[in-house]
Short mmCIF file of C-alpha atoms in Angstrom, two decimals:
data_model
loop_
_atom_site.label_atom_id
_atom_site.label_comp_id
_atom_site.label_asym_id
_atom_site.label_seq_id
_atom_site.Cartn_x
_atom_site.Cartn_y
_atom_site.Cartn_z
CA MET S 1 -18.30 -36.77 12.73
CA ASN S 2 -18.26 -39.78 14.85
CA ARG S 3 -17.74 -39.91 18.85
CA THR S 4 -14.03 -40.20 18.46
CA GLY S 5 -13.25 -37.59 16.22
CA VAL S 6 -15.37 -35.18 18.32
CA THR S 7 -13.66 -36.27 21.37
CA ALA S 8 -10.38 -35.70 19.52
CA TYR S 9 -11.07 -32.42 18.10
CA LEU S 10 -12.73 -31.20 21.47
CA GLY S 11 -9.44 -32.23 23.11
CA LEU S 12 -7.45 -30.03 20.87
CA ALA S 13 -9.50 -27.01 22.31
CA THR S 14 -8.43 -25.07 25.73
CA ILE S 15 -10.65 -23.12 27.64
CA VAL S 16 -8.96 -19.38 27.93
CA PRO S 17 -6.76 -19.44 30.69
CA LYS S 18 -8.17 -17.96 33.90
CA VAL S 19 -11.27 -16.75 32.07
CA SER S 20 -14.58 -18.24 32.45
CA GLN S 21 -17.13 -15.17 33.33
CA VAL S 22 -18.48 -11.81 31.63
CA ASP S 23 -16.39 -8.71 32.56
CA ASN S 24 -20.05 -6.96 33.70
CA SER S 25 -18.42 -4.79 36.39
CA SER S 26 -20.42 -1.84 34.39
CA GLY S 27 -23.81 -3.43 34.52
CA PHE S 28 -23.73 -3.07 30.61
CA LEU S 29 -26.11 -6.41 30.76
CA GLY S 30 -28.49 -4.97 32.14
CA ASN S 31 -29.28 -1.96 29.76
CA VAL S 32 -27.86 -3.64 26.33
CA PRO S 33 -28.46 -7.07 24.56
CA HIS S 34 -25.46 -9.41 24.47
CA ARG S 35 -25.20 -9.03 20.69
CA GLN S 36 -24.52 -5.17 21.30
CA HIS S 37 -21.92 -6.10 24.37
CA PRO S 38 -18.95 -3.32 24.73
CA GLY S 39 -16.36 -6.00 22.88
CA ILE S 40 -18.25 -5.35 19.45
CA LEU S 41 -15.96 -3.86 17.11
CA HIS S 42 -17.32 -5.23 13.83
CA LEU S 43 -19.13 -2.56 10.92
CA LYS S 44 -21.55 -3.45 8.53
CA THR S 45 -21.23 -2.74 5.26
CA VAL S 46 -19.46 0.31 4.44
CA ARG S 47 -20.75 2.83 1.99
CA LEU S 48 -18.20 5.98 0.63
CA PRO S 49 -20.01 9.42 0.70
CA PRO S 50 -22.50 9.96 -2.27
CA GLU S 51 -20.23 13.19 -3.27
CA LEU S 52 -16.83 10.47 -3.37
CA VAL S 53 -18.99 8.18 -5.45
CA GLN S 54 -20.64 10.56 -7.97
CA THR S 55 -17.24 12.59 -8.56
CA ALA S 56 -15.43 8.86 -8.84
CA HIS S 57 -18.06 7.92 -11.45
CA PHE S 58 -18.09 10.96 -13.42
CA LEU S 59 -14.05 10.92 -13.90
CA VAL S 60 -14.16 7.66 -15.03
CA ALA S 61 -17.64 8.14 -17.32
CA GLN S 62 -15.47 11.01 -19.25
CA SER S 63 -12.03 9.32 -19.04
CA SER S 64 -10.65 8.12 -22.43
CA MET S 65 -8.28 5.74 -20.81
CA ARG S 66 -8.34 2.44 -22.67
CA ASP S 67 -8.72 -1.05 -21.05
CA LEU S 68 -9.56 0.61 -17.51
CA GLU S 69 -10.81 -2.61 -15.97
CA LYS S 70 -8.10 -4.49 -17.05
CA GLN S 71 -5.37 -2.24 -15.82
CA THR S 72 -7.38 -1.53 -12.28
CA LYS S 73 -7.11 -5.78 -11.86
CA ALA S 74 -3.31 -5.85 -12.67
CA LEU S 75 -2.56 -2.90 -10.38
CA THR S 76 -4.66 -4.22 -7.66
CA ASN S 77 -3.13 -7.86 -8.08
CA TYR S 78 0.48 -6.26 -8.09
CA LEU S 79 -0.02 -4.27 -4.83
CA TRP S 80 -1.50 -7.70 -3.08
CA SER S 81 1.22 -9.44 -3.96
CA ARG S 82 4.14 -6.72 -3.29
CA LYS S 83 6.94 -7.62 -0.91
CA ARG S 84 9.17 -5.59 0.87
CA PRO S 85 12.67 -5.18 -0.83
CA LEU S 86 15.62 -7.26 0.58
CA GLU S 87 17.79 -5.38 2.44
CA THR S 88 21.93 -6.02 1.15
CA PRO S 89 22.88 -8.00 4.12
CA ASP S 90 20.12 -10.63 3.61
CA LEU S 91 21.25 -10.79 -0.03
CA ARG S 92 24.77 -11.29 0.73
CA ARG S 93 23.79 -14.10 3.29
CA LYS S 94 21.58 -16.08 0.63
CA ALA S 95 24.04 -15.44 -2.09
CA LEU S 96 26.60 -16.91 0.70
CA GLN S 97 24.59 -19.92 1.42
CA LEU S 98 23.49 -20.64 -2.32
CA GLU S 99 27.83 -20.70 -2.89
CA GLN S 100 28.48 -22.80 -0.35
CA LYS S 101 25.48 -25.00 -1.43
CA LEU S 102 26.73 -25.36 -5.18
CA ARG S 103 30.52 -25.91 -4.10
CA GLU S 104 29.27 -28.98 -2.12
CA GLU S 105 27.47 -30.23 -4.86
CA THR S 106 30.55 -29.32 -7.19
CA VAL S 107 32.98 -31.58 -4.89
CA CYS S 108 30.43 -33.90 -4.34
CA ALA S 109 30.46 -34.36 -8.39
CA HIS S 110 34.46 -33.93 -8.38
CA PRO S 111 35.86 -36.08 -5.61
CA GLU S 112 39.41 -34.74 -6.54
CA GLY S 113 38.64 -31.24 -6.12
CA SER S 114 38.50 -28.75 -2.88
CA LEU S 115 35.62 -27.23 -1.48
CA THR S 116 37.72 -23.93 -1.25
CA HIS S 117 39.89 -24.34 -4.26
CA LEU S 118 38.41 -24.35 -7.75
CA ASP S 119 40.13 -24.22 -11.21
CA VAL S 120 39.16 -20.39 -12.59
CA ASP S 121 36.78 -22.02 -15.48
CA LYS S 122 34.65 -23.86 -12.47
CA GLU S 123 34.79 -20.63 -10.19
CA LYS S 124 33.22 -18.48 -12.90
CA LYS S 125 31.05 -20.95 -14.17
CA LEU S 126 30.12 -21.20 -9.96
CA GLN S 127 29.65 -17.22 -9.87
CA ARG S 128 27.58 -16.74 -12.97
CA LYS S 129 25.43 -19.62 -11.78
CA VAL S 130 24.81 -18.05 -7.99
CA LEU S 131 23.98 -14.91 -9.88
CA ASP S 132 21.72 -16.62 -11.96
CA MET S 133 19.60 -18.41 -9.34
CA ILE S 134 19.60 -14.89 -7.31
CA ARG S 135 18.01 -13.49 -9.87
CA LYS S 136 15.53 -15.89 -10.44
CA THR S 137 14.73 -16.25 -6.72
CA THR S 138 14.79 -12.98 -5.13
CA TYR S 139 12.07 -10.57 -5.48
CA HIS S 140 12.81 -7.61 -7.19
CA TRP S 141 11.11 -4.60 -5.34
CA GLU S 142 10.46 -1.25 -7.73
CA ALA S 143 9.39 2.23 -6.73
CA LEU S 144 6.01 3.18 -8.36
CA ASP S 145 6.00 6.31 -10.09
CA TYR S 146 2.55 7.65 -9.62
CA THR S 147 1.88 9.22 -12.96
CA GLU S 148 -1.64 11.06 -13.50
CA GLU S 149 -2.69 7.85 -15.44
CA LEU S 150 -1.22 5.37 -12.74
CA SER S 151 -3.17 7.76 -10.52
CA PHE S 152 -6.33 7.41 -12.10
CA VAL S 153 -6.05 3.77 -12.22
CA TYR S 154 -5.20 3.77 -8.52
CA MET S 155 -8.17 5.61 -7.93
CA ALA S 156 -10.57 2.99 -9.41
CA ALA S 157 -8.91 -0.06 -7.91
CA ARG S 158 -7.96 0.84 -4.43
CA MET S 159 -9.94 3.80 -2.90
CA ASP S 160 -12.98 2.03 -1.64
CA GLY S 161 -11.19 -0.28 -0.20
CA VAL S 162 -8.81 1.75 1.79
CA PHE S 163 -11.91 3.54 3.06
CA ALA S 164 -13.37 0.60 4.09
CA ALA S 165 -10.33 -0.40 5.98
CA VAL S 166 -9.58 2.77 7.73
CA SER S 167 -13.43 3.70 8.53
CA ARG S 168 -13.13 -0.17 10.58
CA ALA S 169 -9.70 1.49 12.04
CA PHE S 170 -11.50 4.52 12.96
CA HIS S 171 -14.68 3.27 14.09
CA GLU S 172 -12.92 1.09 16.98
CA ILE S 173 -11.15 4.79 18.12
CA GLN S 174 -14.87 6.23 17.91
CA LYS S 175 -16.32 3.25 20.12
CA ARG S 176 -13.79 2.57 22.62
CA VAL S 177 -13.04 6.27 23.29
CA PRO S 178 -15.88 8.27 22.47
CA ASP S 179 -14.44 11.43 24.31
CA PHE S 180 -11.60 11.55 21.61
CA GLN S 181 -13.04 14.32 19.16
CA PRO S 182 -9.74 14.81 17.11
CA SER S 183 -9.37 18.25 15.27
CA THR S 184 -6.53 17.85 13.27
CA LEU S 185 -5.32 14.51 10.89
CA LEU S 186 -2.02 14.11 9.23
CA ASP S 187 -2.44 11.18 6.47
CA PHE S 188 0.93 10.01 5.35
CA GLY S 189 0.72 8.57 1.70
CA SER S 190 -2.49 10.05 1.42
CA GLY S 191 -2.91 8.71 -2.13
CA THR S 192 -6.85 9.54 -3.17
CA GLY S 193 -7.64 11.55 0.14
CA ALA S 194 -9.42 8.28 1.11
CA VAL S 195 -8.38 8.73 5.01
CA SER S 196 -9.62 12.20 5.23
CA TRP S 197 -13.08 11.37 3.94
CA ALA S 198 -13.29 8.24 6.33
CA ALA S 199 -12.21 11.02 9.03
CA HIS S 200 -14.85 13.47 7.78
CA SER S 201 -17.68 11.08 8.47
CA ILE S 202 -16.83 10.04 11.93
CA TRP S 203 -15.33 13.32 13.07
CA GLY S 204 -16.47 15.83 10.99
CA LYS S 205 -17.83 17.98 13.27
CA THR S 206 -14.44 18.85 15.30
CA MET S 207 -12.03 18.38 12.26
CA ASN S 208 -10.64 21.44 11.14
CA GLU S 209 -7.53 20.38 9.55
CA TYR S 210 -6.87 17.62 7.08
CA MET S 211 -3.01 17.55 6.33
CA ASN S 212 -2.64 15.22 3.01
CA ILE S 213 1.02 14.01 2.37
CA ASP S 214 2.13 12.57 -0.90
CA THR S 215 5.36 12.61 -2.74
CA SER S 216 2.93 12.64 -5.87
CA ALA S 217 1.83 15.76 -7.35
CA PRO S 218 -0.61 14.04 -9.91
CA MET S 219 -2.06 12.30 -7.05
CA LEU S 220 -2.40 15.28 -5.09
CA GLY S 221 -4.04 17.06 -8.15
CA LEU S 222 -6.38 14.13 -8.34
CA ALA S 223 -7.18 14.16 -4.70
CA GLU S 224 -8.09 17.43 -4.77
CA ARG S 225 -10.70 17.21 -7.43
CA LEU S 226 -12.58 14.52 -5.87
CA MET S 227 -12.84 16.92 -2.95
CA LYS S 228 -13.75 19.50 -5.08
CA GLY S 229 -16.95 17.15 -6.21
CA MET S 230 -19.19 18.35 -8.71
CA SER S 231 -19.37 21.74 -7.61
CA GLU S 232 -19.93 24.81 -10.07
CA ALA S 233 -17.69 26.62 -7.99
CA GLN S 234 -14.89 24.11 -7.30
CA GLU S 235 -15.04 24.50 -3.62
CA LEU S 236 -13.81 21.73 -1.48
CA CYS S 237 -16.52 19.47 0.06
CA PHE S 238 -15.66 19.61 3.16
CA PRO S 239 -13.25 22.88 4.42
CA GLY S 240 -9.55 22.86 6.32
CA VAL S 241 -8.12 20.05 3.59
CA TYR S 242 -4.86 20.83 2.66
CA PHE S 243 -2.36 18.83 0.23
CA ARG S 244 1.27 19.05 0.47
CA GLN S 245 4.69 16.66 -1.23
CA PHE S 246 6.23 16.98 2.38
CA LEU S 247 5.97 16.15 5.99
CA PRO S 248 5.97 19.39 8.24
CA VAL S 249 9.55 19.72 9.39
CA SER S 250 8.98 21.09 12.64
CA PRO S 251 8.86 18.28 15.61
CA LYS S 252 6.54 20.79 17.60
CA VAL S 253 3.73 20.31 14.52
CA LYS S 254 1.62 17.53 15.80
CA PHE S 255 -1.70 15.84 14.98
CA ASP S 256 -4.11 14.67 16.95
CA LEU S 257 -4.58 11.62 14.81
CA VAL S 258 -2.08 10.33 12.43
CA VAL S 259 -2.52 7.64 9.42
CA SER S 260 -0.62 5.79 7.11
CA ALA S 261 -2.55 3.47 5.11
CA PHE S 262 -1.09 1.22 2.79
CA SER S 263 2.27 3.43 2.77
CA LEU S 264 5.08 2.02 4.50
CA ASN S 265 5.98 -0.86 1.42
CA GLU S 266 6.28 2.39 -1.26
CA LEU S 267 9.29 2.95 0.91
CA PRO S 268 12.58 1.34 -0.67
CA GLY S 269 14.32 -0.17 2.61
CA GLN S 270 14.00 -0.87 6.24
CA ALA S 271 16.05 2.40 7.22
CA GLN S 272 13.50 4.41 5.43
CA ARG S 273 10.24 2.88 7.04
CA VAL S 274 11.94 2.92 10.30
CA GLU S 275 13.13 7.02 9.97
CA THR S 276 9.35 7.26 8.49
CA VAL S 277 7.52 5.67 11.69
CA GLN S 278 9.62 7.24 14.11
CA THR S 279 8.50 10.48 12.42
CA LEU S 280 5.15 9.85 12.22
CA TRP S 281 5.08 8.88 16.28
CA ARG S 282 6.80 12.48 16.62
CA LYS S 283 3.79 14.02 15.03
CA THR S 284 1.49 12.10 16.95
CA ASP S 285 -0.33 13.78 19.88
CA GLY S 286 -3.25 11.14 20.44
CA PHE S 287 -3.63 7.93 17.93
CA LEU S 288 -1.21 6.22 15.30
CA VAL S 289 -3.04 4.15 12.83
CA LEU S 290 -1.16 1.88 10.34
CA ILE S 291 -2.73 -0.14 8.01
CA GLU S 292 -1.37 -2.48 5.38
CA ASN S 293 -2.50 -5.36 3.30
CA GLY S 294 -3.38 -8.42 5.44
CA THR S 295 -0.68 -10.67 3.84
CA LYS S 296 2.15 -11.95 6.05
CA GLU S 297 4.43 -9.09 4.26
CA GLY S 298 1.73 -6.42 5.59
CA HIS S 299 1.34 -7.97 9.05
CA GLN S 300 5.48 -8.37 9.46
CA MET S 301 5.76 -4.53 8.27
CA LEU S 302 3.09 -3.87 11.16
CA MET S 303 5.25 -5.78 13.53
CA GLU S 304 8.53 -4.17 12.67
CA ALA S 305 7.11 -0.71 13.39
CA ARG S 306 5.43 -1.91 16.49
CA ASP S 307 8.78 -2.96 17.67
CA VAL S 308 10.34 0.46 16.47
CA ILE S 309 7.95 2.83 18.73
CA LEU S 310 7.41 0.29 21.99
CA LYS S 311 11.79 -0.15 22.36
CA GLY S 312 11.71 3.76 21.96
CA LYS S 313 14.63 3.83 19.12
CA ASP S 314 14.34 7.48 18.76
CA LYS S 315 17.50 9.56 19.88
CA VAL S 316 15.49 12.52 20.24
CA VAL S 317 12.78 12.44 22.54
CA HIS S 318 10.12 15.01 21.85
CA ASP S 319 7.35 13.66 24.20
CA SER S 320 7.56 11.76 27.17
CA ARG S 321 4.24 10.38 27.14
CA GLU S 322 4.82 6.60 26.29
CA ALA S 323 3.26 4.51 23.84
CA HIS S 324 0.50 1.55 23.85
CA ILE S 325 -0.83 -0.40 22.21
CA PHE S 326 -4.31 0.13 21.49
CA ALA S 327 -5.41 -2.26 18.93
CA PRO S 328 -5.59 -5.01 17.69
CA CYS S 329 -3.40 -6.58 20.01
CA PRO S 330 -4.50 -7.08 23.78
CA HIS S 331 -0.66 -6.92 25.03
CA HIS S 332 2.82 -5.66 24.72
CA LEU S 333 4.46 -8.90 24.21
CA PRO S 334 6.00 -10.53 20.86
CA CYS S 335 2.89 -11.07 18.41
CA PRO S 336 2.59 -15.17 18.70
CA ARG S 337 1.63 -15.22 15.13
CA LEU S 338 5.37 -14.80 14.06
CA SER S 339 6.17 -18.07 15.16
CA PRO S 340 9.61 -18.86 13.30
CA GLU S 341 8.44 -22.05 12.15
CA ARG S 342 4.62 -21.22 10.63
CA PRO S 343 4.42 -17.41 10.84
CA LEU S 344 0.44 -16.11 10.21
CA PRO S 345 -0.75 -12.89 9.28
CA CYS S 346 -2.86 -11.35 11.45
CA ASN S 347 -5.58 -9.75 9.38
CA PHE S 348 -9.21 -8.69 9.17
CA ILE S 349 -12.14 -8.37 6.67
CA GLN S 350 -14.27 -5.53 6.19
CA ALA S 351 -17.44 -5.49 3.89
CA TYR S 352 -17.72 -2.67 1.53
CA CYS S 353 -19.76 -1.48 -1.34
CA PRO S 354 -17.67 -0.53 -4.21
CA LEU S 355 -17.55 2.39 -6.88
CA PRO S 356 -20.24 1.54 -9.17
CA PHE S 357 -18.52 1.11 -12.38
CA SER S 358 -19.52 -0.89 -15.35
CA TRP S 359 -17.66 -3.76 -15.18
CA VAL S 360 -18.16 -4.19 -11.04
CA SER S 361 -20.44 -7.40 -10.59
CA ALA S 362 -24.49 -5.92 -9.68
CA LEU S 363 -27.10 -7.43 -7.63
CA PRO S 364 -30.42 -7.45 -8.80
CA GLY S 365 -32.20 -4.15 -8.25
CA LEU S 366 -32.11 -0.68 -9.33
CA GLY S 367 -30.79 1.76 -7.03
CA ALA S 368 -30.05 5.69 -6.77
CA ILE S 369 -27.18 7.97 -5.31
CA ILE S 370 -28.68 11.65 -4.74
CA CYS S 371 -26.72 14.57 -3.28
CA GLN S 372 -28.55 15.74 -0.11
CA PRO S 373 -29.79 19.63 -0.93
CA ASP S 374 -27.22 21.03 1.84
CA SER S 375 -24.34 19.32 0.23
CA ARG S 376 -21.83 21.59 -2.21
CA CYS S 377 -21.90 18.64 -5.11
CA LEU S 378 -23.98 19.42 -8.35
CA GLN S 379 -27.51 17.90 -8.10
CA LEU S 380 -27.35 14.94 -10.23
CA ARG S 381 -29.31 11.45 -10.01
CA TRP S 382 -28.86 8.17 -12.38
CA ASN S 383 -30.27 5.05 -11.99
CA PHE S 384 -27.65 1.86 -11.93
CA GLU S 385 -27.85 -1.45 -10.28
CA ASN S 386 -26.47 -2.18 -6.60
CA PRO S 387 -22.89 -3.00 -7.00
CA GLN S 388 -22.26 -6.24 -5.01
CA GLN S 389 -20.75 -5.52 -1.75
CA LYS S 390 -16.76 -6.89 -1.59
CA GLU S 391 -14.46 -7.26 1.05
CA GLU S 392 -11.25 -6.04 2.21
CA LYS S 393 -8.68 -7.72 3.85
CA PHE S 394 -6.13 -5.78 5.81
CA SER S 395 -4.11 -5.57 9.32
CA PHE S 396 -3.71 -2.74 11.02
CA LEU S 397 -2.25 -1.36 14.41
CA ILE S 398 -3.38 1.62 16.52
CA LEU S 399 -0.82 2.96 19.06
CA ARG S 400 -1.68 6.07 21.47
CA ARG S 401 0.28 8.23 23.76
CA GLY S 402 -0.11 8.10 27.29
CA PRO S 403 -0.47 4.69 29.81
CA GLY S 404 -3.12 2.38 29.43
CA GLU S 405 -4.24 1.32 32.87
CA SER S 406 -7.65 2.77 32.06
CA GLU S 407 -7.86 -0.01 29.18
CA GLU S 408 -9.67 -3.20 29.61
CA CYS S 409 -7.65 -6.34 28.91
CA TRP S 410 -10.16 -7.97 26.97
CA PRO S 411 -8.56 -10.84 24.50
CA ARG S 412 -9.30 -9.82 20.90
CA ILE S 413 -11.15 -12.73 18.37
CA THR S 414 -8.60 -13.64 15.67
CA GLN S 415 -10.81 -16.31 13.28
CA PRO S 416 -14.05 -16.65 12.52
CA VAL S 417 -16.18 -17.53 15.57
CA LEU S 418 -18.08 -21.03 14.78
CA CYS S 419 -21.23 -21.72 16.52
CA ARG S 420 -22.56 -25.29 16.90
CA PRO S 421 -25.29 -26.60 18.84
CA ARG S 422 -24.62 -25.41 22.62
CA HIS S 423 -20.91 -24.67 22.17
CA VAL S 424 -19.02 -22.10 20.43
CA HIS S 425 -15.52 -22.15 19.17
CA VAL S 426 -13.73 -18.95 19.41
CA HIS S 427 -10.14 -18.33 18.58
CA LEU S 428 -8.71 -16.10 20.70
CA CYS S 429 -5.41 -13.58 21.08
CA CYS S 430 -4.57 -13.13 25.03
CA PRO S 431 -3.39 -10.64 27.20
CA ASP S 432 -0.71 -13.19 28.53
CA GLY S 433 0.60 -12.97 24.77
CA THR S 434 -0.52 -16.56 23.69
CA LEU S 435 -2.99 -17.67 21.39
CA GLN S 436 -5.98 -20.19 22.40
CA HIS S 437 -8.67 -22.03 20.85
CA ALA S 438 -11.58 -21.62 23.54
CA VAL S 439 -14.66 -23.97 23.61
CA VAL S 440 -17.52 -22.00 25.67
CA THR S 441 -20.81 -23.82 26.60
CA PRO S 442 -23.70 -22.10 28.46
CA LYS S 443 -23.35 -24.88 31.27
CA LYS S 444 -19.82 -24.54 31.77
CA HIS S 445 -19.50 -20.68 31.42
CA GLY S 446 -22.74 -19.10 31.99
CA ARG S 447 -25.23 -17.89 29.80
CA ASP S 448 -24.17 -14.46 29.72
CA PHE S 449 -20.34 -15.74 28.48
CA TYR S 450 -21.64 -18.03 25.75
CA ARG S 451 -24.16 -15.66 24.33
CA CYS S 452 -21.59 -12.87 24.10
CA ALA S 453 -19.10 -15.19 22.35
CA ARG S 454 -21.96 -16.76 20.00
CA SER S 455 -22.71 -12.88 19.14
CA SER S 456 -19.03 -11.91 18.48
CA GLN S 457 -17.47 -11.97 15.41
CA CYS S 458 -13.73 -11.92 14.09
CA GLY S 459 -12.14 -8.71 14.99
CA ASP S 460 -14.38 -8.24 18.18
CA ARG S 461 -12.96 -8.75 22.04
CA LEU S 462 -14.54 -10.86 24.52
CA PRO S 463 -15.43 -8.84 27.85
CA VAL S 464 -14.23 -11.00 30.26
CA LEU S 465 -12.62 -11.35 33.66
CA ASN S 466 -9.47 -13.06 34.88
CA PRO S 467 -11.07 -14.92 38.40
CA ASP S 468 -8.25 -16.86 40.07
CA SER S 469 -9.02 -20.45 38.64
CA GLU S 470 -8.27 -21.81 35.97
CA PRO S 471 -11.16 -23.47 34.49
CA THR S 472 -11.37 -26.96 32.17
CA LEU S 473 -13.98 -28.30 29.95
CA ASP S 474 -15.03 -31.42 31.58
CA LYS S 475 -15.68 -34.96 29.69
CA GLU S 476 -19.49 -34.58 30.02
CA ASP S 477 -19.58 -31.45 28.57
CA SER S 478 -18.12 -32.67 25.76
CA HIS S 479 -20.30 -35.45 25.36
CA VAL S 480 -23.22 -33.18 25.26
CA ASP S 481 -22.02 -31.21 22.40
CA GLU S 482 -21.09 -34.17 20.53
CA GLU S 483 -24.27 -35.82 20.52
CA GLN S 484 -26.05 -32.03 19.67
CA SER S 485 -23.36 -31.95 16.60
#
């Protein structure tokens, strides 16, 4: 890249307003290396529990279902591209706009006619054309009936990805609030029970109740079968797991941790989503975790839920403690990615080892899955090639009961960090509700800030202070970086 191009590119970048030094109030830099600074939240490759992998592999191997690989790919693509159902007012508005446009085109083609008065034949033809265009350009949402067959396909297609996304969200709570030791979990739209498995892998010592809610009886049956593992006695792999088709009615029944993972889009409309989010928040005593696809639709559904809770539209208040956004937003302001001109999803990526089915691509080398002696599942051992790791792209929202004054208002990294010789490009969502592209150099911002930024990844937070002065990027640093690139 020539000098003019680099200078123009750096000219687009700005340093985060009022941010120029590491928040080292706790003295963490004297105890841990920069690559482990407290803003690091990303996980390495997530692996499902061996008991769960064994059981899923056994069920698929014993299944007589045809074209399972083809069905899993089709369901995965369908769920990823799924959109929210169009609301009736929006549909009417769209129809009126189309009708107005077609009327204007008709009048232009026939100047002798009137914009509001067409003859009967032309009016009928116009209405038919409007309906035809509506059918072709409108997304037709359909409720999924999770039968035994579809539930089985869902397990093979999505259980590992759901586990990975939920594990990443739980990891952030565990790292930032190590004193949080939940004893009860509510999983709305539990599916195959991946949320319970993820919660048990982190807080298994304190958890004594895992409440799984799903309207599909076959899905609950499959989740229970997976939970029993390969045990001859058909006991659950860990105690305290319950399966129900409906949420507890009493508002007094609360849970330390409430989760809805990839379930809001299963609801038929905005009214149902709002009611469900309000109900889940009423059930929340500690944290509410919402996870959806890392698409525009998924992100917008989460922002819709965010507004419902923060604006307190619930008529009956059962808990006076206010809602606080725990992650990923460092503020309570409108999401800067939801600009009317160009809305972008706020999403993150988590790597994971997929379930070792026969159609999953593999890496060279042999591996083995072995149940530990103290496990309740049957001792089994088999060799198969290690499946190549996959990535789950998701959007998430974590809300917490109570004030958030004790939380550090550190900016969140929203895109992959671009490391270059002696400078780093980071894209941040800042506490003032803006998106910033920062160029960090060791000369201008100090070695600690530079090394922390260089060691970070998308989804991490930068532990920085907000001094009174606003730093700027001078031309000297730009030329130095330019010559080294």
